[in-house]
Amino acid sequence: MHKKCSGIINREYTNKWACPECICKPCHQLLVDLDFADDIALLAESREGLQELTDQMNHVANKLGLRMSNKKTKVMSHCQTEESQSQINIGMEAVEDVDSFVYLGSTLAVNGGTDDDVRRRIGKAAAVFRRLASIWRSSKISEKIKLRLYKSIVLPTALYACETWRITSAISKRLNAFHQRCLRRVLKVTYLDRITNHEVLRRSNSRGMQEILTERRMRFAGHVLRLPNQRHARQAITWKPFSGTRGRGRPRITWHKTFEEDLRSINLAMDSVNAEAANRGTYVQKCTGRTKV
């Protein structure tokens, strides 16, 4: 029923909000919704367009016996203008405007940054690590098993959806600090022992967090680049604005800039990455063949 509901909206939504700069330029259609299970994200370039989509969604949902939850629905505007102050309603009820919200386990922020998401993932991973405190303290469990538990339970919690993060120096330091703190606790090494971070990684047979992030991001990008050209993810990863100017000041660090840095670290150019990613075996070998930290 959910797929039928979103499908009807796609068919009924007119092209009057279409823009020649959309990622689906060949068909001159906008990507107006992202669906996963019973979650739907509606996308529009204006409040008027978003209200129309919401009304259509509510109307079709009622036809199918479904109901849109006002409490679980949020609105986030990336351009704060006078027009963006108008309320979005579901029926007669207003929807809350927020600067960030959690969608499919990741925190989406109005500024497009990943700082809030990284802090949230570290907080969740730290909570998991604390719940396993009895294991880290145990003298009956070998160090090898403790490290395997850390890498299979704590790390995946901290790095959930890390392939989509943009990385700044502050984020990198925060992640590395968490990684080192956990490894030292597992190895029962304190900072008073005056053991370097490199030595901690060597004893635990682990890699630095930055290296883990880079490999995951590059493998994810390779998977997307091997998709057919008509897939939305494939179009989005290579899309660039056709017009417009950048604001004054230092350019923001984006996911694309982070990925370009990853490519430079293995002597690959952005222009040649499509051809490299097409050969999965060679590309994965380059991604995983980095020198360990």
mmCIF file of C-alpha atoms in Angstrom:
data_model
loop_
_atom_site.group_PDB
_atom_site.id
_atom_site.type_symbol
_atom_site.label_atom_id
_atom_site.label_comp_id
_atom_site.label_asym_id
_atom_site.label_seq_id
_atom_site.Cartn_x
_atom_site.Cartn_y
_atom_site.Cartn_z
ATOM 1 C CA MET A 1 0.000 0.000 0.000
ATOM 2 C CA HIS A 2 2.877 2.332 0.779
ATOM 3 C CA LYS A 3 4.432 1.841 -2.658
ATOM 4 C CA LYS A 4 1.048 2.317 -4.289
ATOM 5 C CA CYS A 5 0.553 5.559 -2.356
ATOM 6 C CA SER A 6 3.919 7.039 -3.364
ATOM 7 C CA GLY A 7 3.463 5.802 -6.931
ATOM 8 C CA ILE A 8 0.162 7.610 -7.300
ATOM 9 C CA ILE A 9 1.735 10.820 -6.005
ATOM 10 C CA ASN A 10 4.556 10.560 -8.545
ATOM 11 C CA ARG A 11 2.061 10.134 -11.383
ATOM 12 C CA GLU A 12 -0.231 12.925 -10.181
ATOM 13 C CA TYR A 13 2.534 15.443 -9.460
ATOM 14 C CA THR A 14 2.764 17.874 -12.360
ATOM 15 C CA ASN A 15 5.901 19.261 -13.951
ATOM 16 C CA LYS A 16 5.142 22.849 -12.973
ATOM 17 C CA TRP A 17 7.793 22.665 -10.231
ATOM 18 C CA ALA A 18 10.335 21.057 -12.576
ATOM 19 C CA CYS A 19 13.704 22.715 -12.983
ATOM 20 C CA PRO A 20 16.226 22.211 -15.798
ATOM 21 C CA GLU A 21 18.933 21.738 -13.173
ATOM 22 C CA CYS A 22 17.364 18.688 -11.534
ATOM 23 C CA ILE A 23 19.412 15.518 -11.407
ATOM 24 C CA CYS A 24 16.913 13.853 -13.766
ATOM 25 C CA LYS A 25 17.554 16.444 -16.480
ATOM 26 C CA PRO A 26 17.042 14.112 -19.484
ATOM 27 C CA CYS A 27 13.400 13.537 -18.483
ATOM 28 C CA HIS A 28 12.857 17.022 -16.993
ATOM 29 C CA GLN A 29 11.349 15.605 -13.825
ATOM 30 C CA LEU A 30 12.131 16.291 -10.218
ATOM 31 C CA LEU A 31 12.911 13.610 -7.670
ATOM 32 C CA VAL A 32 10.034 14.394 -5.323
ATOM 33 C CA ASP A 33 10.115 11.507 -2.835
ATOM 34 C CA LEU A 34 12.520 9.024 -1.248
ATOM 35 C CA ASP A 35 10.891 5.866 0.092
ATOM 36 C CA PHE A 36 12.098 3.198 2.506
ATOM 37 C CA ALA A 37 9.664 0.768 4.151
ATOM 38 C CA ASP A 38 6.993 2.989 5.764
ATOM 39 C CA ASP A 39 9.143 6.175 5.730
ATOM 40 C CA ILE A 40 8.694 8.768 2.998
ATOM 41 C CA ALA A 41 10.767 11.936 2.495
ATOM 42 C CA LEU A 42 9.061 14.521 0.264
ATOM 43 C CA LEU A 43 11.319 16.945 -1.633
ATOM 44 C CA ALA A 44 10.323 20.293 -3.133
ATOM 45 C CA GLU A 45 11.962 23.570 -4.169
ATOM 46 C CA SER A 46 9.358 25.760 -2.457
ATOM 47 C CA ARG A 47 6.912 25.683 0.432
ATOM 48 C CA GLU A 48 4.059 25.875 -2.022
ATOM 49 C CA GLY A 49 5.312 22.796 -3.833
ATOM 50 C CA LEU A 50 5.879 20.952 -0.548
ATOM 51 C CA GLN A 51 2.366 21.768 0.637
ATOM 52 C CA GLU A 52 0.936 20.434 -2.635
ATOM 53 C CA LEU A 53 2.900 17.193 -2.251
ATOM 54 C CA THR A 54 1.770 16.866 1.373
ATOM 55 C CA ASP A 55 -1.871 17.411 0.428
ATOM 56 C CA GLN A 56 -1.621 14.810 -2.337
ATOM 57 C CA MET A 57 0.068 12.339 0.006
ATOM 58 C CA ASN A 58 -2.611 12.864 2.662
ATOM 59 C CA HIS A 59 -5.424 12.576 0.108
ATOM 60 C CA VAL A 60 -4.104 9.342 -1.434
ATOM 61 C CA ALA A 61 -3.261 7.877 1.989
ATOM 62 C CA ASN A 62 -6.831 8.439 3.163
ATOM 63 C CA LYS A 63 -8.123 6.668 0.047
ATOM 64 C CA LEU A 64 -5.994 3.635 0.926
ATOM 65 C CA GLY A 65 -6.966 3.644 4.596
ATOM 66 C CA LEU A 66 -3.626 5.073 5.778
ATOM 67 C CA ARG A 67 -2.985 8.077 8.007
ATOM 68 C CA MET A 68 -0.110 10.552 8.043
ATOM 69 C CA SER A 69 1.242 11.090 11.564
ATOM 70 C CA ASN A 70 1.567 14.783 12.392
ATOM 71 C CA LYS A 71 3.782 14.086 15.407
ATOM 72 C CA LYS A 72 6.275 12.047 13.378
ATOM 73 C CA THR A 73 6.350 14.439 10.404
ATOM 74 C CA LYS A 74 8.944 17.237 10.300
ATOM 75 C CA VAL A 75 9.800 20.024 7.860
ATOM 76 C CA MET A 76 13.349 21.263 7.216
ATOM 77 C CA SER A 77 14.098 24.240 4.945
ATOM 78 C CA HIS A 78 17.599 24.757 3.564
ATOM 79 C CA CYS A 79 16.949 28.369 2.495
ATOM 80 C CA GLN A 80 15.576 30.598 5.227
ATOM 81 C CA THR A 81 13.467 33.243 3.471
ATOM 82 C CA GLU A 82 10.207 35.006 4.249
ATOM 83 C CA GLU A 83 8.399 32.409 2.171
ATOM 84 C CA SER A 84 10.014 29.632 4.226
ATOM 85 C CA GLN A 85 8.229 30.906 7.351
ATOM 86 C CA SER A 86 4.835 29.735 6.058
ATOM 87 C CA GLN A 87 3.475 26.670 7.820
ATOM 88 C CA ILE A 88 3.108 23.254 6.215
ATOM 89 C CA ASN A 89 -0.126 21.567 7.266
ATOM 90 C CA ILE A 90 -1.463 18.027 7.280
ATOM 91 C CA GLY A 91 -5.145 18.664 7.039
ATOM 92 C CA MET A 92 -5.777 21.326 9.688
ATOM 93 C CA GLU A 93 -2.709 20.519 11.798
ATOM 94 C CA ALA A 94 0.598 22.386 11.408
ATOM 95 C CA VAL A 95 3.832 20.428 10.958
ATOM 96 C CA GLU A 96 6.834 21.319 13.129
ATOM 97 C CA ASP A 97 9.831 23.061 11.495
ATOM 98 C CA VAL A 98 13.210 21.773 12.665
ATOM 99 C CA ASP A 99 16.910 22.420 11.996
ATOM 100 C CA SER A 100 17.772 18.719 12.164
ATOM 101 C CA PHE A 101 16.051 15.355 12.458
ATOM 102 C CA VAL A 102 16.883 11.662 12.454
ATOM 103 C CA TYR A 103 16.022 9.795 9.262
ATOM 104 C CA LEU A 104 16.811 6.099 8.828
ATOM 105 C CA GLY A 105 19.273 6.246 11.719
ATOM 106 C CA SER A 106 21.233 9.279 10.474
ATOM 107 C CA THR A 107 20.953 12.888 11.617
ATOM 108 C CA LEU A 108 20.198 15.298 8.780
ATOM 109 C CA ALA A 109 21.102 18.937 9.487
ATOM 110 C CA VAL A 110 19.937 22.091 7.749
ATOM 111 C CA ASN A 111 23.543 23.118 6.993
ATOM 112 C CA GLY A 112 24.303 19.779 5.321
ATOM 113 C CA GLY A 113 27.032 19.017 7.859
ATOM 114 C CA THR A 114 27.763 15.725 9.593
ATOM 115 C CA ASP A 115 28.939 17.004 12.981
ATOM 116 C CA ASP A 116 25.635 16.263 14.727
ATOM 117 C CA ASP A 117 25.466 12.789 13.215
ATOM 118 C CA VAL A 118 29.047 11.971 14.234
ATOM 119 C CA ARG A 119 28.430 13.118 17.807
ATOM 120 C CA ARG A 120 25.269 11.028 17.951
ATOM 121 C CA ARG A 121 26.994 7.912 16.596
ATOM 122 C CA ILE A 122 29.899 8.301 19.041
ATOM 123 C CA GLY A 123 27.418 8.701 21.892
ATOM 124 C CA LYS A 124 25.606 5.501 20.916
ATOM 125 C CA ALA A 125 28.876 3.590 20.474
ATOM 126 C CA ALA A 126 30.133 4.838 23.842
ATOM 127 C CA ALA A 127 26.925 3.601 25.481
ATOM 128 C CA VAL A 128 27.397 0.165 23.875
ATOM 129 C CA PHE A 129 31.040 0.130 25.020
ATOM 130 C CA ARG A 130 30.024 0.933 28.614
ATOM 131 C CA ARG A 131 27.434 -1.862 28.644
ATOM 132 C CA LEU A 132 30.249 -4.290 27.809
ATOM 133 C CA ALA A 133 32.445 -3.013 30.652
ATOM 134 C CA SER A 134 32.359 -6.374 32.455
ATOM 135 C CA ILE A 135 33.863 -8.014 29.360
ATOM 136 C CA TRP A 136 36.689 -5.469 29.070
ATOM 137 C CA ARG A 137 37.527 -5.950 32.775
ATOM 138 C CA SER A 138 37.382 -9.745 32.679
ATOM 139 C CA SER A 139 40.652 -11.620 33.034
ATOM 140 C CA LYS A 140 39.032 -14.857 31.798
ATOM 141 C CA ILE A 141 38.399 -13.523 28.289
ATOM 142 C CA SER A 142 41.397 -13.288 26.015
ATOM 143 C CA GLU A 143 42.528 -9.997 24.534
ATOM 144 C CA LYS A 144 41.976 -11.360 21.038
ATOM 145 C CA ILE A 145 38.285 -12.066 21.721
ATOM 146 C CA LYS A 146 37.833 -8.641 23.328
ATOM 147 C CA LEU A 147 39.216 -6.938 20.232
ATOM 148 C CA ARG A 148 36.980 -9.027 17.982
ATOM 149 C CA LEU A 149 33.954 -7.997 20.058
ATOM 150 C CA TYR A 150 34.988 -4.346 19.878
ATOM 151 C CA LYS A 151 35.414 -4.460 16.097
ATOM 152 C CA SER A 152 32.166 -6.363 15.503
ATOM 153 C CA ILE A 153 29.876 -4.526 17.947
ATOM 154 C CA VAL A 154 31.221 -1.104 18.934
ATOM 155 C CA LEU A 155 32.859 0.029 15.690
ATOM 156 C CA PRO A 156 29.827 -0.708 13.461
ATOM 157 C CA THR A 157 27.683 1.332 15.864
ATOM 158 C CA ALA A 158 30.072 4.287 15.661
ATOM 159 C CA LEU A 159 30.505 4.116 11.884
ATOM 160 C CA TYR A 160 26.899 3.553 10.810
ATOM 161 C CA ALA A 161 26.355 5.396 7.480
ATOM 162 C CA CYS A 162 29.894 6.830 7.676
ATOM 163 C CA GLU A 163 30.205 6.378 3.893
ATOM 164 C CA THR A 164 28.067 9.500 3.454
ATOM 165 C CA TRP A 165 29.950 11.720 5.924
ATOM 166 C CA ARG A 166 32.000 14.719 4.926
ATOM 167 C CA ILE A 167 35.160 14.740 7.026
ATOM 168 C CA THR A 168 36.718 17.805 8.625
ATOM 169 C CA SER A 169 39.800 17.870 10.832
ATOM 170 C CA ALA A 170 37.606 18.315 13.923
ATOM 171 C CA ILE A 171 35.484 15.273 13.050
ATOM 172 C CA SER A 172 38.589 13.205 12.288
ATOM 173 C CA LYS A 173 40.164 14.102 15.657
ATOM 174 C CA ARG A 174 36.937 13.299 17.515
ATOM 175 C CA LEU A 175 36.632 9.869 15.897
ATOM 176 C CA ASN A 176 40.294 8.997 16.394
ATOM 177 C CA ALA A 177 40.106 10.046 20.052
ATOM 178 C CA PHE A 178 37.130 7.747 20.631
ATOM 179 C CA HIS A 179 38.855 4.875 18.799
ATOM 180 C CA GLN A 180 42.060 5.247 20.825
ATOM 181 C CA ARG A 181 40.177 5.580 24.120
ATOM 182 C CA CYS A 182 38.322 2.324 23.489
ATOM 183 C CA LEU A 183 41.395 0.402 22.338
ATOM 184 C CA ARG A 184 43.396 1.521 25.373
ATOM 185 C CA ARG A 185 40.586 0.408 27.656
ATOM 186 C CA VAL A 186 40.446 -3.019 25.976
ATOM 187 C CA LEU A 187 44.234 -3.393 26.111
ATOM 188 C CA LYS A 188 44.326 -2.024 29.681
ATOM 189 C CA VAL A 189 46.768 0.646 28.627
ATOM 190 C CA THR A 190 46.622 4.063 30.287
ATOM 191 C CA TYR A 191 48.081 7.356 29.125
ATOM 192 C CA LEU A 192 50.426 7.195 32.104
ATOM 193 C CA ASP A 193 52.130 4.231 30.421
ATOM 194 C CA ARG A 194 53.364 6.686 27.784
ATOM 195 C CA ILE A 195 52.515 4.388 24.871
ATOM 196 C CA THR A 196 51.969 6.103 21.538
ATOM 197 C CA ASN A 197 48.830 5.826 19.450
ATOM 198 C CA HIS A 198 50.771 4.023 16.730
ATOM 199 C CA GLU A 199 51.876 1.407 19.234
ATOM 200 C CA VAL A 200 48.298 0.936 20.446
ATOM 201 C CA LEU A 201 47.173 0.306 16.861
ATOM 202 C CA ARG A 202 50.030 -2.141 16.322
ATOM 203 C CA ARG A 203 49.273 -4.110 19.508
ATOM 204 C CA SER A 204 45.586 -4.333 18.653
ATOM 205 C CA ASN A 205 46.268 -5.106 14.969
ATOM 206 C CA SER A 206 43.922 -2.256 14.117
ATOM 207 C CA ARG A 207 43.857 0.627 11.667
ATOM 208 C CA GLY A 208 43.367 4.297 12.339
ATOM 209 C CA MET A 209 39.798 5.535 12.148
ATOM 210 C CA GLN A 210 40.610 7.833 9.231
ATOM 211 C CA GLU A 211 41.875 4.903 7.176
ATOM 212 C CA ILE A 212 38.764 2.837 7.957
ATOM 213 C CA LEU A 213 36.511 5.737 6.944
ATOM 214 C CA THR A 214 38.411 6.340 3.715
ATOM 215 C CA GLU A 215 38.201 2.706 2.628
ATOM 216 C CA ARG A 216 34.473 2.484 3.358
ATOM 217 C CA ARG A 217 33.735 5.740 1.555
ATOM 218 C CA MET A 218 35.717 4.731 -1.519
ATOM 219 C CA ARG A 219 34.134 1.288 -1.717
ATOM 220 C CA PHE A 220 30.688 2.839 -1.372
ATOM 221 C CA ALA A 221 31.480 5.366 -4.126
ATOM 222 C CA GLY A 222 32.737 2.572 -6.373
ATOM 223 C CA HIS A 223 29.504 0.641 -5.883
ATOM 224 C CA VAL A 224 27.420 3.717 -6.796
ATOM 225 C CA LEU A 225 29.589 4.556 -9.821
ATOM 226 C CA ARG A 226 29.004 1.054 -11.206
ATOM 227 C CA LEU A 227 25.234 1.560 -11.195
ATOM 228 C CA PRO A 228 23.421 2.264 -14.487
ATOM 229 C CA ASN A 229 23.356 5.940 -15.484
ATOM 230 C CA GLN A 230 19.583 6.204 -15.027
ATOM 231 C CA ARG A 231 19.752 5.357 -11.310
ATOM 232 C CA HIS A 232 19.204 8.379 -9.064
ATOM 233 C CA ALA A 233 22.173 7.592 -6.814
ATOM 234 C CA ARG A 234 24.459 7.392 -9.847
ATOM 235 C CA GLN A 235 23.236 10.748 -11.139
ATOM 236 C CA ALA A 236 23.451 12.441 -7.743
ATOM 237 C CA ILE A 237 27.065 11.444 -7.056
ATOM 238 C CA THR A 238 28.300 13.105 -10.268
ATOM 239 C CA TRP A 239 25.799 15.983 -10.462
ATOM 240 C CA LYS A 240 26.993 19.581 -10.495
ATOM 241 C CA PRO A 241 24.930 22.807 -10.620
ATOM 242 C CA PHE A 242 24.510 24.234 -14.106
ATOM 243 C CA SER A 243 24.434 27.830 -12.880
ATOM 244 C CA GLY A 244 24.715 29.951 -9.768
ATOM 245 C CA THR A 245 27.588 31.427 -7.793
ATOM 246 C CA ARG A 246 29.216 30.440 -4.536
ATOM 247 C CA GLY A 247 28.872 32.773 -1.580
ATOM 248 C CA ARG A 248 31.755 34.739 -0.115
ATOM 249 C CA GLY A 249 34.178 33.138 2.272
ATOM 250 C CA ARG A 250 35.995 29.838 2.478
ATOM 251 C CA PRO A 251 34.313 27.024 0.498
ATOM 252 C CA ARG A 252 32.589 24.466 2.683
ATOM 253 C CA ILE A 253 33.979 20.979 2.910
ATOM 254 C CA THR A 254 31.548 18.717 1.062
ATOM 255 C CA TRP A 255 31.337 14.982 0.515
ATOM 256 C CA HIS A 256 32.716 15.459 -3.020
ATOM 257 C CA LYS A 257 35.769 17.330 -1.703
ATOM 258 C CA THR A 258 36.344 14.595 0.859
ATOM 259 C CA PHE A 259 36.119 11.957 -1.867
ATOM 260 C CA GLU A 260 38.565 13.892 -4.050
ATOM 261 C CA GLU A 261 41.039 13.859 -1.161
ATOM 262 C CA ASP A 262 40.575 10.088 -0.886
ATOM 263 C CA LEU A 263 41.329 9.675 -4.587
ATOM 264 C CA ARG A 264 44.451 11.820 -4.373
ATOM 265 C CA SER A 265 45.730 9.624 -1.548
ATOM 266 C CA ILE A 266 45.870 6.655 -3.984
ATOM 267 C CA ASN A 267 46.970 8.739 -6.994
ATOM 268 C CA LEU A 268 43.613 8.684 -8.789
ATOM 269 C CA ALA A 269 41.992 11.642 -10.551
ATOM 270 C CA MET A 270 38.297 12.455 -10.393
ATOM 271 C CA ASP A 271 38.119 12.360 -14.198
ATOM 272 C CA SER A 272 39.347 8.765 -14.345
ATOM 273 C CA VAL A 273 37.490 7.313 -11.346
ATOM 274 C CA ASN A 274 34.535 6.120 -13.473
ATOM 275 C CA ALA A 275 36.781 3.926 -15.594
ATOM 276 C CA GLU A 276 38.668 2.679 -12.534
ATOM 277 C CA ALA A 277 35.480 1.837 -10.606
ATOM 278 C CA ALA A 278 34.126 -0.150 -13.583
ATOM 279 C CA ASN A 279 36.805 -2.783 -12.902
ATOM 280 C CA ARG A 280 35.645 -3.818 -9.444
ATOM 281 C CA GLY A 281 38.567 -6.098 -8.612
ATOM 282 C CA THR A 282 41.257 -3.530 -9.414
ATOM 283 C CA TYR A 283 39.346 -0.693 -7.749
ATOM 284 C CA VAL A 284 38.746 -2.611 -4.501
ATOM 285 C CA GLN A 285 42.406 -3.618 -4.422
ATOM 286 C CA LYS A 286 43.424 0.033 -4.641
ATOM 287 C CA CYS A 287 40.947 0.942 -1.899
ATOM 288 C CA THR A 288 42.156 -1.776 0.472
ATOM 289 C CA GLY A 289 45.828 -1.684 -0.469
ATOM 290 C CA ARG A 290 46.558 1.479 1.473
ATOM 291 C CA THR A 291 49.468 1.555 3.882
ATOM 292 C CA LYS A 292 48.304 0.886 7.414
ATOM 293 C CA VAL A 293 48.652 3.683 9.954
#
